[in-house]
Structures are given as structure tokens and as C-alpha cells.
mmCIF file of C-alpha atoms in Angstrom:
data_model
loop_
_atom_site.group_PDB
_atom_site.id
_atom_site.type_symbol
_atom_site.label_atom_id
_atom_site.label_comp_id
_atom_site.label_asym_id
_atom_site.label_seq_id
_atom_site.Cartn_x
_atom_site.Cartn_y
_atom_site.Cartn_z
ATOM 1 C CA UNK A 1 30.133 -1.036 -15.627
ATOM 2 C CA UNK A 2 26.694 0.313 -16.467
ATOM 3 C CA UNK A 3 25.516 3.491 -14.797
ATOM 4 C CA UNK A 4 22.177 3.274 -16.513
ATOM 5 C CA UNK A 5 19.941 0.357 -15.796
ATOM 6 C CA UNK A 6 17.032 -1.070 -17.693
ATOM 7 C CA UNK A 7 14.604 -3.673 -16.437
ATOM 8 C CA UNK A 8 13.468 -6.128 -17.470
ATOM 9 C CA UNK A 9 16.107 -7.223 -19.999
ATOM 10 C CA UNK A 10 13.662 -9.528 -21.725
ATOM 11 C CA UNK A 11 9.867 -9.599 -21.635
ATOM 12 C CA UNK A 12 7.455 -11.885 -23.426
ATOM 13 C CA UNK A 13 3.849 -10.987 -22.809
ATOM 14 C CA UNK A 14 0.418 -11.307 -24.355
ATOM 15 C CA UNK A 15 -1.524 -8.796 -26.393
ATOM 16 C CA UNK A 16 -3.531 -6.210 -24.474
ATOM 17 C CA UNK A 17 -1.374 -6.156 -21.370
ATOM 18 C CA UNK A 18 -0.113 -2.936 -19.824
ATOM 19 C CA UNK A 19 3.680 -2.784 -19.766
ATOM 20 C CA UNK A 20 6.142 -0.490 -18.050
ATOM 21 C CA UNK A 21 9.798 -0.552 -19.021
ATOM 22 C CA UNK A 22 12.032 0.853 -16.329
ATOM 23 C CA UNK A 23 15.113 3.023 -16.834
ATOM 24 C CA UNK A 24 17.251 4.515 -14.084
ATOM 25 C CA UNK A 25 20.553 6.355 -14.147
ATOM 26 C CA UNK A 26 22.909 7.229 -11.311
ATOM 27 C CA UNK A 27 24.909 9.953 -13.074
ATOM 28 C CA UNK A 28 22.608 12.886 -12.351
ATOM 29 C CA UNK A 29 22.119 13.506 -16.057
ATOM 30 C CA UNK A 30 19.495 16.032 -17.091
ATOM 31 C CA UNK A 31 18.629 14.521 -20.455
ATOM 32 C CA UNK A 32 17.175 11.081 -20.989
ATOM 33 C CA UNK A 33 16.031 9.304 -24.142
ATOM 34 C CA UNK A 34 14.115 6.266 -25.342
ATOM 35 C CA UNK A 35 15.027 4.642 -28.657
ATOM 36 C CA UNK A 36 13.344 1.809 -30.491
ATOM 37 C CA UNK A 37 15.629 -0.527 -32.406
ATOM 38 C CA UNK A 38 14.689 -3.593 -34.403
ATOM 39 C CA UNK A 39 17.468 -6.245 -34.397
ATOM 40 C CA UNK A 40 20.442 -5.123 -36.453
ATOM 41 C CA UNK A 41 18.712 -1.939 -37.487
ATOM 42 C CA UNK A 42 19.042 1.777 -36.860
ATOM 43 C CA UNK A 43 17.882 3.592 -33.742
ATOM 44 C CA UNK A 44 14.661 5.576 -33.770
ATOM 45 C CA UNK A 45 14.134 8.239 -31.103
ATOM 46 C CA UNK A 46 10.638 7.879 -29.620
ATOM 47 C CA UNK A 47 10.783 10.054 -26.477
ATOM 48 C CA UNK A 48 13.171 12.389 -24.689
ATOM 49 C CA UNK A 49 13.308 14.577 -21.629
ATOM 50 C CA UNK A 50 15.322 17.652 -20.674
ATOM 51 C CA UNK A 51 14.689 17.230 -16.959
ATOM 52 C CA UNK A 52 12.042 16.681 -14.317
ATOM 53 C CA UNK A 53 8.490 17.225 -15.630
ATOM 54 C CA UNK A 54 9.800 17.635 -19.179
ATOM 55 C CA UNK A 55 8.905 15.088 -21.872
ATOM 56 C CA UNK A 56 8.900 15.377 -25.648
ATOM 57 C CA UNK A 57 7.977 13.075 -28.497
ATOM 58 C CA UNK A 58 10.785 11.927 -30.722
ATOM 59 C CA UNK A 59 11.131 11.468 -34.441
ATOM 60 C CA UNK A 60 9.265 8.159 -34.625
ATOM 61 C CA UNK A 61 5.629 8.127 -33.657
ATOM 62 C CA UNK A 62 4.988 5.745 -30.786
ATOM 63 C CA UNK A 63 1.903 4.681 -28.858
ATOM 64 C CA UNK A 64 3.982 4.586 -25.692
ATOM 65 C CA UNK A 65 4.072 7.297 -23.020
ATOM 66 C CA UNK A 66 6.796 8.413 -20.642
ATOM 67 C CA UNK A 67 7.088 10.322 -17.399
ATOM 68 C CA UNK A 68 9.917 12.094 -15.593
ATOM 69 C CA UNK A 69 9.039 12.882 -11.998
ATOM 70 C CA UNK A 70 12.559 12.161 -10.710
ATOM 71 C CA UNK A 71 15.843 13.042 -12.374
ATOM 72 C CA UNK A 72 17.121 9.491 -12.241
ATOM 73 C CA UNK A 73 14.007 7.689 -13.450
ATOM 74 C CA UNK A 74 12.415 7.675 -16.937
ATOM 75 C CA UNK A 75 9.899 4.840 -17.346
ATOM 76 C CA UNK A 76 8.140 4.019 -20.607
ATOM 77 C CA UNK A 77 4.593 2.666 -20.586
ATOM 78 C CA UNK A 78 2.497 0.845 -23.165
ATOM 79 C CA UNK A 79 -1.150 0.843 -22.060
ATOM 80 C CA UNK A 80 -2.182 -2.031 -24.307
ATOM 81 C CA UNK A 81 0.587 -4.018 -25.928
ATOM 82 C CA UNK A 82 0.279 -5.212 -29.523
ATOM 83 C CA UNK A 83 2.488 -7.472 -31.665
ATOM 84 C CA UNK A 84 3.628 -4.378 -33.588
ATOM 85 C CA UNK A 85 5.314 -3.194 -30.374
ATOM 86 C CA UNK A 86 7.741 -6.112 -30.526
ATOM 87 C CA UNK A 87 11.199 -4.565 -30.634
ATOM 88 C CA UNK A 88 14.224 -3.642 -28.563
ATOM 89 C CA UNK A 89 13.928 -0.505 -26.452
ATOM 90 C CA UNK A 90 17.093 1.357 -25.461
ATOM 91 C CA UNK A 91 17.279 4.019 -22.786
ATOM 92 C CA UNK A 92 20.058 6.608 -22.726
ATOM 93 C CA UNK A 93 21.084 9.661 -20.737
ATOM 94 C CA UNK A 94 23.468 12.568 -21.142
ATOM 95 C CA UNK A 95 24.456 15.860 -19.603
ATOM 96 C CA UNK A 96 22.801 18.985 -20.958
ATOM 97 C CA UNK A 97 25.828 19.796 -23.161
ATOM 98 C CA UNK A 98 25.473 18.785 -26.803
ATOM 99 C CA UNK A 99 29.165 17.888 -27.021
ATOM 100 C CA UNK A 100 28.858 15.086 -24.493
ATOM 101 C CA UNK A 101 28.006 11.505 -25.459
ATOM 102 C CA UNK A 102 24.949 9.570 -24.507
ATOM 103 C CA UNK A 103 25.245 6.672 -22.076
ATOM 104 C CA UNK A 104 23.109 3.673 -22.950
ATOM 105 C CA UNK A 105 21.512 0.930 -20.962
ATOM 106 C CA UNK A 106 21.624 -2.657 -22.201
ATOM 107 C CA UNK A 107 18.086 -2.487 -23.497
ATOM 108 C CA UNK A 108 14.810 -4.344 -23.044
ATOM 109 C CA UNK A 109 13.893 -6.873 -25.700
ATOM 110 C CA UNK A 110 10.103 -6.941 -25.837
ATOM 111 C CA UNK A 111 8.047 -9.627 -27.537
ATOM 112 C CA UNK A 112 4.286 -9.331 -27.734
ATOM 113 C CA UNK A 113 2.460 -12.538 -28.562
ATOM 114 C CA UNK B 1 19.523 20.558 -39.960
ATOM 115 C CA UNK B 2 21.910 17.688 -39.479
ATOM 116 C CA UNK B 3 22.263 14.227 -40.910
ATOM 117 C CA UNK B 4 24.750 11.401 -41.063
ATOM 118 C CA UNK B 5 25.358 8.768 -43.731
ATOM 119 C CA UNK B 6 27.207 5.526 -43.168
ATOM 120 C CA UNK B 7 28.373 3.896 -46.395
ATOM 121 C CA UNK B 8 28.042 0.140 -46.296
ATOM 122 C CA UNK B 9 25.608 -1.598 -44.002
ATOM 123 C CA UNK B 10 27.922 -4.632 -43.871
ATOM 124 C CA UNK B 11 31.716 -4.687 -43.992
ATOM 125 C CA UNK B 12 33.845 -7.833 -43.896
ATOM 126 C CA UNK B 13 37.560 -7.857 -43.161
ATOM 127 C CA UNK B 14 40.087 -10.561 -42.433
ATOM 128 C CA UNK B 15 41.580 -10.814 -38.985
ATOM 129 C CA UNK B 16 44.673 -8.578 -38.928
ATOM 130 C CA UNK B 17 43.512 -6.420 -41.837
ATOM 131 C CA UNK B 18 42.746 -2.718 -41.778
ATOM 132 C CA UNK B 19 39.266 -1.717 -40.653
ATOM 133 C CA UNK B 20 37.715 1.304 -42.379
ATOM 134 C CA UNK B 21 34.127 2.310 -41.620
ATOM 135 C CA UNK B 22 32.859 5.368 -43.451
ATOM 136 C CA UNK B 23 30.777 8.218 -42.071
ATOM 137 C CA UNK B 24 29.782 11.448 -43.771
ATOM 138 C CA UNK B 25 27.778 14.155 -42.060
ATOM 139 C CA UNK B 26 25.971 17.332 -42.863
ATOM 140 C CA UNK B 27 25.541 20.139 -40.402
ATOM 141 C CA UNK B 28 24.854 23.843 -40.781
ATOM 142 C CA UNK B 29 27.208 24.645 -37.898
ATOM 143 C CA UNK B 30 30.374 22.981 -36.553
ATOM 144 C CA UNK B 31 29.407 19.462 -35.587
ATOM 145 C CA UNK B 32 30.120 17.224 -32.666
ATOM 146 C CA UNK B 33 30.810 13.709 -33.941
ATOM 147 C CA UNK B 34 30.690 10.361 -32.196
ATOM 148 C CA UNK B 35 31.309 6.707 -32.952
ATOM 149 C CA UNK B 36 29.545 4.064 -30.904
ATOM 150 C CA UNK B 37 29.841 0.280 -30.913
ATOM 151 C CA UNK B 38 27.037 -2.154 -30.150
ATOM 152 C CA UNK B 39 27.633 -5.796 -29.311
ATOM 153 C CA UNK B 40 24.752 -8.296 -29.538
ATOM 154 C CA UNK B 41 22.110 -7.853 -26.864
ATOM 155 C CA UNK B 42 23.775 -4.770 -25.453
ATOM 156 C CA UNK B 43 23.366 -1.030 -25.620
ATOM 157 C CA UNK B 44 25.702 1.344 -27.429
ATOM 158 C CA UNK B 45 29.128 2.156 -26.010
ATOM 159 C CA UNK B 46 31.122 5.238 -26.905
ATOM 160 C CA UNK B 47 34.271 4.517 -28.932
ATOM 161 C CA UNK B 48 35.427 8.079 -29.463
ATOM 162 C CA UNK B 49 34.235 11.622 -30.044
ATOM 163 C CA UNK B 50 35.294 14.808 -31.793
ATOM 164 C CA UNK B 51 34.224 18.173 -30.412
ATOM 165 C CA UNK B 52 36.990 20.704 -31.084
ATOM 166 C CA UNK B 53 40.763 20.758 -31.380
ATOM 167 C CA UNK B 54 42.853 17.929 -32.779
ATOM 168 C CA UNK B 55 41.149 16.403 -35.789
ATOM 169 C CA UNK B 56 42.602 12.941 -35.244
ATOM 170 C CA UNK B 57 40.959 11.403 -32.221
ATOM 171 C CA UNK B 58 41.871 8.136 -30.577
ATOM 172 C CA UNK B 59 39.376 5.938 -28.861
ATOM 173 C CA UNK B 60 39.136 2.675 -27.037
ATOM 174 C CA UNK B 61 40.187 -0.724 -28.393
ATOM 175 C CA UNK B 62 42.722 0.777 -30.824
ATOM 176 C CA UNK B 63 40.198 2.679 -32.938
ATOM 177 C CA UNK B 64 40.724 6.188 -34.218
ATOM 178 C CA UNK B 65 38.877 8.640 -36.450
ATOM 179 C CA UNK B 66 39.809 11.769 -38.344
ATOM 180 C CA UNK B 67 37.539 14.780 -38.719
ATOM 181 C CA UNK B 68 37.892 16.196 -42.240
ATOM 182 C CA UNK B 69 35.844 19.345 -42.584
ATOM 183 C CA UNK B 70 36.533 19.735 -46.306
ATOM 184 C CA UNK B 71 35.194 16.242 -46.964
ATOM 185 C CA UNK B 72 32.494 16.372 -44.247
ATOM 186 C CA UNK B 73 33.763 12.989 -43.119
ATOM 187 C CA UNK B 74 34.569 11.217 -39.879
ATOM 188 C CA UNK B 75 35.756 7.762 -40.912
ATOM 189 C CA UNK B 76 36.643 5.156 -38.281
ATOM 190 C CA UNK B 77 39.813 3.099 -38.661
ATOM 191 C CA UNK B 78 41.759 0.407 -36.877
ATOM 192 C CA UNK B 79 45.088 -0.857 -38.241
ATOM 193 C CA UNK B 80 44.533 -4.526 -37.425
ATOM 194 C CA UNK B 81 41.149 -6.173 -36.951
ATOM 195 C CA UNK B 82 40.567 -8.586 -34.107
ATOM 196 C CA UNK B 83 37.812 -11.140 -33.844
ATOM 197 C CA UNK B 84 36.416 -9.256 -30.873
ATOM 198 C CA UNK B 85 35.799 -6.208 -33.105
ATOM 199 C CA UNK B 86 32.860 -7.943 -34.753
ATOM 200 C CA UNK B 87 29.902 -5.737 -33.817
ATOM 201 C CA UNK B 88 27.684 -2.983 -35.173
ATOM 202 C CA UNK B 89 29.101 0.521 -35.367
ATOM 203 C CA UNK B 90 27.092 3.734 -35.349
ATOM 204 C CA UNK B 91 28.233 7.209 -36.322
ATOM 205 C CA UNK B 92 26.355 10.119 -34.743
ATOM 206 C CA UNK B 93 26.255 13.905 -35.054
ATOM 207 C CA UNK B 94 25.144 16.662 -32.741
ATOM 208 C CA UNK B 95 25.718 20.397 -32.512
ATOM 209 C CA UNK B 96 25.539 23.282 -30.085
ATOM 210 C CA UNK B 97 22.025 24.262 -29.150
ATOM 211 C CA UNK B 98 20.423 21.168 -30.631
ATOM 212 C CA UNK B 99 19.063 18.763 -28.093
ATOM 213 C CA UNK B 100 18.912 15.607 -30.194
ATOM 214 C CA UNK B 101 21.638 13.412 -31.599
ATOM 215 C CA UNK B 102 21.260 12.036 -35.124
ATOM 216 C CA UNK B 103 22.494 8.471 -35.569
ATOM 217 C CA UNK B 104 23.519 6.784 -38.773
ATOM 218 C CA UNK B 105 21.951 3.540 -39.904
ATOM 219 C CA UNK B 106 24.879 1.496 -38.631
ATOM 220 C CA UNK B 107 27.561 -0.708 -40.179
ATOM 221 C CA UNK B 108 27.860 -4.325 -39.174
ATOM 222 C CA UNK B 109 31.495 -5.404 -39.090
ATOM 223 C CA UNK B 110 32.320 -9.046 -39.700
ATOM 224 C CA UNK B 111 35.854 -10.278 -38.976
ATOM 225 C CA UNK B 112 36.881 -13.400 -40.849
ATOM 226 C CA UNK B 113 39.453 -15.690 -39.224
#
């Protein structure tokens, strides 16, 4: 049973729209992450956060932005969607300890027309 | 620095045959190692992890992995493949004091009836 929730699961939307992908976790985890994953491909870290008011860019450059004003909530925003943003976006969380695994949501599959 | 290499982007086995998915890592300090499984249209789920102690670790669904420091390997095995094992498998490495996890490129396992 998922303790980390992503909405929407699927989104098809036109170019130029502003999009917010929601991610919430109920485990009280300090660290949260956003990954971008094309179907059947590897994960690319695009944003992460150590805690409230902490956000960092990941290894893959992304035009998206994130915020962390509550521990449990880590939304990702695209101000103006483009077809190149079409992908799957996975949210994850973990405790602060490096020896603990990440817990993943089921992802949002985004298609920009 | 840390990295992980998964040999074979696609592996096919017959139902009932041994499953062997290969993972080699590099890390300048003792690593923490993880295997995750991803089913279609879902996020990643933890199969097993190695942090310290016993080098043979058992996970869910009958999978196990052995940490071999001399070979810098953490291969995933299952004695007898089941159709439900068909999925994508990701090896990942982390270490103390490093806030990001490095994922491999994934291995897609096909189970042939």
C-alpha cells in the first residue's frame, strides 16, 4: 500500500499550459526527490529536497521548479509545458539516513500535445 | 564518486530457470546497495538492500543478492523464475554522507513460458 501519493496519474494537456504535479507522503520523511523517466529507460534526478524550505537541482537540467513548504508535500511545476516535457515523473521520499531506501509513488505520465 | 553498471539491458529466461541480473558498483567508501523492481505503470519497489553485516541478503518474492567487495558486485538472483517476475530491475548505490542515490540504467527481465 502506497505511502506516497502522486496526482494526477495521467495528464494530457496542450502546449503552453501551466502544470503542477502533486506529491505527498505520510511517512514524515525529510528527503524528497523528483525523477524523470522515459518509458523503459533509466531514472534521471531533476530535483531534491532535504527538508522544509530546502530545494536543490538534480543531475538532469529541467525547466520545472519545485517547492517544499510542508514536510509532506513536494509539488513540481512547469510554467509553460512543451512537447519535450512529455515523460513519466516519479516522486520519492526517504529518511535522512543514506542507508535507507527510497519510497516511490506510482508516477505521473505526462503528455504534452 | 559513485556509479553503478548493470550488464544487459534485456534478459530473457524460461519459466522455472535461474534468474541472474548483474550489477557492479564503484564507490570510494563502503557502499549501501539496493535492488528495486518496477512493474509497468508503477513506481519502483524495494526488493532488498545491503548496508552492513551479512553479505548474502534475502528480499521479497524469493530474490536474493550477494555483496562481493573483491568483485565490486551485487548481483541479483532467483532460483526459479515465475511469469510474475517479468519487470524492470534497477540496482542503486548510496553511501554515508552522500545525499543522492545513483541508479543503474535498468535491466528488463522477460520470462518465457
